[in-house]
């Protein structure tokens, strides 16, 4: 199993450009998450999808949209990138709710100039 | 919402000494408390977790303790080794739809040989 995969690994955008970060998991997990990690800080939840067909806002959703395309894939879209969105983005998945390990992807390092 | 505070932000120990990292949480309904280790440029990886019906859990050199009354939990690493050097994050979540993790700000542990 590849686990949780993310593309791209690195991306540089100009202010105002848009892009979609892709995440896929092959563990048949129900719930998926998008976090951002700013330098020297912990992870903050952007959006999550408790199950296929549902999405909900996390702590810092402004400026982002998500799509749970199917059980495997959960994408994060920046419609108009801003320098404040420069960060490392991690996708994670979990088999079911109630205290089970979240498996993280390798991350996407995004720089907005 | 949940708030998790983590201390200290940096910790330097001599190889072979013990290290202790402490976290407090605000939501008494939280019932799952994982600890993640993140090496530079890598994804967070779960090292140990504890659920609210347990007071202590050990895994070789790593242990976690939980005090539900005081709403705090701690990570203990004994006989530290240089490869323990990393950033450690605590987190808290509760068993409901979403199982969202709220992370502490992280502790940079440096083990000096």
Short mmCIF file of C-alpha atoms in Angstrom, two decimals:
data_model
loop_
_atom_site.label_atom_id
_atom_site.label_comp_id
_atom_site.label_asym_id
_atom_site.label_seq_id
_atom_site.Cartn_x
_atom_site.Cartn_y
_atom_site.Cartn_z
CA UNK A 1 0.00 0.00 0.00
CA UNK A 2 1.19 3.50 -0.81
CA UNK A 3 -0.75 4.91 2.19
CA UNK A 4 -1.55 8.60 1.77
CA UNK A 5 -0.10 10.32 -1.29
CA UNK A 6 -0.07 14.01 -2.16
CA UNK A 7 0.73 15.94 -5.32
CA UNK A 8 2.55 18.12 -6.01
CA UNK A 9 5.46 18.00 -3.52
CA UNK A 10 6.42 21.63 -4.14
CA UNK A 11 4.63 24.56 -5.76
CA UNK A 12 5.33 28.26 -6.23
CA UNK A 13 2.39 30.50 -7.08
CA UNK A 14 2.01 34.19 -7.74
CA UNK A 15 -0.57 36.13 -5.73
CA UNK A 16 -4.01 35.66 -7.26
CA UNK A 17 -3.25 32.39 -9.03
CA UNK A 18 -5.30 29.29 -8.30
CA UNK A 19 -4.35 25.68 -7.82
CA UNK A 20 -5.61 22.36 -6.51
CA UNK A 21 -3.69 20.12 -4.12
CA UNK A 22 -4.45 16.46 -4.59
CA UNK A 23 -4.62 13.77 -1.91
CA UNK A 24 -5.39 10.08 -2.25
CA UNK A 25 -5.37 7.14 0.16
CA UNK A 26 -5.51 3.44 -0.60
CA UNK A 27 -6.36 2.20 2.90
CA UNK A 28 -10.16 2.33 2.46
CA UNK A 29 -10.37 5.00 5.15
CA UNK A 30 -13.61 6.86 5.70
CA UNK A 31 -12.42 10.22 6.98
CA UNK A 32 -9.90 12.58 5.40
CA UNK A 33 -8.38 15.87 6.53
CA UNK A 34 -6.41 18.86 5.27
CA UNK A 35 -4.00 20.65 7.63
CA UNK A 36 -1.59 23.50 7.18
CA UNK A 37 1.66 23.86 9.09
CA UNK A 38 3.32 27.25 9.25
CA UNK A 39 7.03 27.48 10.14
CA UNK A 40 7.69 26.60 13.78
CA UNK A 41 4.04 25.91 14.50
CA UNK A 42 1.66 23.04 14.97
CA UNK A 43 -0.83 21.78 12.43
CA UNK A 44 -4.14 23.55 12.00
CA UNK A 45 -7.18 21.91 10.44
CA UNK A 46 -8.49 23.57 7.27
CA UNK A 47 -11.31 21.22 6.19
CA UNK A 48 -12.26 17.63 6.77
CA UNK A 49 -14.51 14.99 5.29
CA UNK A 50 -15.98 12.57 7.79
CA UNK A 51 -17.23 10.30 5.02
CA UNK A 52 -17.66 10.23 1.27
CA UNK A 53 -20.05 12.98 0.23
CA UNK A 54 -19.59 15.21 3.28
CA UNK A 55 -17.20 18.06 4.01
CA UNK A 56 -16.94 20.46 6.94
CA UNK A 57 -14.89 23.47 7.93
CA UNK A 58 -12.06 23.22 10.37
CA UNK A 59 -10.22 25.91 12.29
CA UNK A 60 -8.85 27.93 9.32
CA UNK A 61 -11.10 27.42 6.23
CA UNK A 62 -11.05 30.95 4.76
CA UNK A 63 -9.53 31.09 1.28
CA UNK A 64 -9.91 27.36 0.64
CA UNK A 65 -12.42 24.96 -0.85
CA UNK A 66 -12.44 21.16 -0.83
CA UNK A 67 -13.93 18.30 -2.79
CA UNK A 68 -14.32 14.72 -1.66
CA UNK A 69 -14.27 13.23 -5.13
CA UNK A 70 -14.78 9.63 -3.96
CA UNK A 71 -13.73 7.55 -0.97
CA UNK A 72 -10.06 7.64 -2.00
CA UNK A 73 -9.56 11.26 -3.02
CA UNK A 74 -9.86 14.59 -1.21
CA UNK A 75 -8.66 17.75 -2.95
CA UNK A 76 -7.94 21.23 -1.60
CA UNK A 77 -8.36 24.27 -3.85
CA UNK A 78 -6.95 27.76 -3.47
CA UNK A 79 -9.04 30.00 -5.69
CA UNK A 80 -6.93 33.16 -5.36
CA UNK A 81 -3.65 32.49 -3.58
CA UNK A 82 -2.30 34.99 -1.05
CA UNK A 83 1.16 35.20 0.57
CA UNK A 84 -0.49 34.30 3.91
CA UNK A 85 -1.21 30.87 2.43
CA UNK A 86 2.49 30.08 2.16
CA UNK A 87 2.74 26.93 4.23
CA UNK A 88 3.22 23.18 4.19
CA UNK A 89 -0.05 21.36 3.56
CA UNK A 90 -0.64 17.88 4.93
CA UNK A 91 -3.44 15.53 4.06
CA UNK A 92 -4.40 12.79 6.52
CA UNK A 93 -6.89 9.94 6.70
CA UNK A 94 -8.40 7.75 9.38
CA UNK A 95 -10.40 4.55 9.25
CA UNK A 96 -13.23 5.70 11.47
CA UNK A 97 -13.97 8.18 14.17
CA UNK A 98 -13.43 7.73 17.86
CA UNK A 99 -9.70 7.83 18.44
CA UNK A 100 -7.81 6.02 15.77
CA UNK A 101 -4.47 6.91 14.23
CA UNK A 102 -4.45 9.56 11.55
CA UNK A 103 -2.07 8.68 8.73
CA UNK A 104 -0.38 11.67 7.15
CA UNK A 105 0.74 12.21 3.58
CA UNK A 106 4.25 13.54 2.79
CA UNK A 107 3.09 17.15 2.49
CA UNK A 108 3.03 19.86 -0.18
CA UNK A 109 5.30 22.85 0.33
CA UNK A 110 3.53 25.89 -1.14
CA UNK A 111 5.09 29.32 -1.58
CA UNK A 112 2.98 32.28 -2.69
CA UNK A 113 4.95 35.30 -3.88
CA UNK B 1 -13.59 24.71 20.53
CA UNK B 2 -10.70 22.71 21.90
CA UNK B 3 -7.46 24.46 22.83
CA UNK B 4 -4.23 22.53 23.43
CA UNK B 5 -1.19 24.14 24.99
CA UNK B 6 2.22 22.48 24.98
CA UNK B 7 5.34 23.16 27.03
CA UNK B 8 8.23 23.66 26.74
CA UNK B 9 8.66 24.92 23.19
CA UNK B 10 12.30 23.78 23.18
CA UNK B 11 14.04 21.19 25.31
CA UNK B 12 17.72 20.30 25.32
CA UNK B 13 18.93 17.21 27.17
CA UNK B 14 22.10 15.17 27.38
CA UNK B 15 22.08 11.75 25.79
CA UNK B 16 20.85 9.22 28.33
CA UNK B 17 18.80 11.72 30.30
CA UNK B 18 15.00 11.74 30.41
CA UNK B 19 12.76 14.25 28.64
CA UNK B 20 9.26 15.30 29.66
CA UNK B 21 6.83 17.30 27.53
CA UNK B 22 3.52 18.50 28.96
CA UNK B 23 0.20 19.42 27.37
CA UNK B 24 -3.05 20.80 28.70
CA UNK B 25 -6.42 20.72 26.95
CA UNK B 26 -9.60 22.69 27.49
CA UNK B 27 -12.49 20.46 26.37
CA UNK B 28 -13.41 17.90 29.01
CA UNK B 29 -15.17 15.84 26.31
CA UNK B 30 -11.86 15.08 24.56
CA UNK B 31 -11.04 11.41 24.93
CA UNK B 32 -8.14 10.60 22.61
CA UNK B 33 -4.62 12.00 23.00
CA UNK B 34 -1.94 11.09 20.46
CA UNK B 35 1.69 12.18 20.33
CA UNK B 36 3.41 12.73 16.99
CA UNK B 37 7.11 12.99 16.16
CA UNK B 38 8.12 15.10 13.18
CA UNK B 39 11.64 15.08 11.79
CA UNK B 40 12.82 17.97 9.68
CA UNK B 41 11.04 18.04 6.32
CA UNK B 42 9.05 14.89 7.07
CA UNK B 43 5.44 14.09 7.86
CA UNK B 44 4.20 13.73 11.48
CA UNK B 45 4.27 10.13 12.67
CA UNK B 46 2.37 8.70 15.60
CA UNK B 47 4.63 7.46 18.38
CA UNK B 48 2.13 6.74 21.15
CA UNK B 49 -1.46 7.51 22.04
CA UNK B 50 -3.74 7.22 25.06
CA UNK B 51 -7.48 7.12 25.52
CA UNK B 52 -9.39 8.69 28.37
CA UNK B 53 -10.19 5.39 30.07
CA UNK B 54 -6.47 4.78 30.68
CA UNK B 55 -4.13 6.69 33.00
CA UNK B 56 -0.76 5.57 31.64
CA UNK B 57 0.65 3.74 28.65
CA UNK B 58 4.21 2.62 27.94
CA UNK B 59 6.02 1.50 24.83
CA UNK B 60 9.69 0.72 25.48
CA UNK B 61 11.40 4.06 26.24
CA UNK B 62 8.25 6.13 25.70
CA UNK B 63 5.36 6.62 28.10
CA UNK B 64 2.33 8.85 28.22
CA UNK B 65 0.33 9.79 31.32
CA UNK B 66 -3.12 11.35 31.43
CA UNK B 67 -4.81 13.26 34.24
CA UNK B 68 -8.42 13.77 33.18
CA UNK B 69 -9.33 15.78 36.26
CA UNK B 70 -6.60 18.32 35.65
CA UNK B 71 -6.96 18.03 31.86
CA UNK B 72 -3.31 17.46 31.18
CA UNK B 73 -1.18 14.73 29.66
CA UNK B 74 2.55 14.25 29.36
CA UNK B 75 5.10 12.44 27.20
CA UNK B 76 8.07 10.85 28.93
CA UNK B 77 11.13 9.66 27.00
CA UNK B 78 13.77 7.80 29.00
CA UNK B 79 17.39 7.07 28.04
CA UNK B 80 17.25 9.63 25.26
CA UNK B 81 19.32 9.07 22.12
CA UNK B 82 20.44 11.52 19.41
CA UNK B 83 17.85 10.02 17.02
CA UNK B 84 15.12 11.19 19.41
CA UNK B 85 15.92 14.75 18.30
CA UNK B 86 12.84 16.06 16.49
CA UNK B 87 9.73 18.17 17.02
CA UNK B 88 7.05 16.49 19.11
CA UNK B 89 3.37 17.43 18.94
CA UNK B 90 0.58 16.51 21.30
CA UNK B 91 -3.03 16.54 20.14
CA UNK B 92 -6.53 15.98 21.45
CA UNK B 93 -9.79 14.85 19.89
CA UNK B 94 -13.19 13.51 20.84
CA UNK B 95 -15.23 10.68 19.49
CA UNK B 96 -17.85 12.30 17.34
CA UNK B 97 -18.38 12.85 13.66
CA UNK B 98 -15.13 14.08 12.18
CA UNK B 99 -12.66 13.03 14.88
CA UNK B 100 -10.77 16.29 14.41
CA UNK B 101 -7.36 16.62 16.02
CA UNK B 102 -6.37 19.87 17.74
CA UNK B 103 -2.58 20.12 17.97
CA UNK B 104 -0.33 21.78 20.49
CA UNK B 105 2.35 24.17 19.25
CA UNK B 106 5.15 21.60 19.34
CA UNK B 107 8.34 20.97 21.33
CA UNK B 108 11.73 20.92 19.66
CA UNK B 109 13.75 18.26 21.47
CA UNK B 110 17.52 18.30 21.06
CA UNK B 111 19.52 15.39 22.45
CA UNK B 112 23.20 16.23 22.77
CA UNK B 113 25.64 13.33 22.41
#
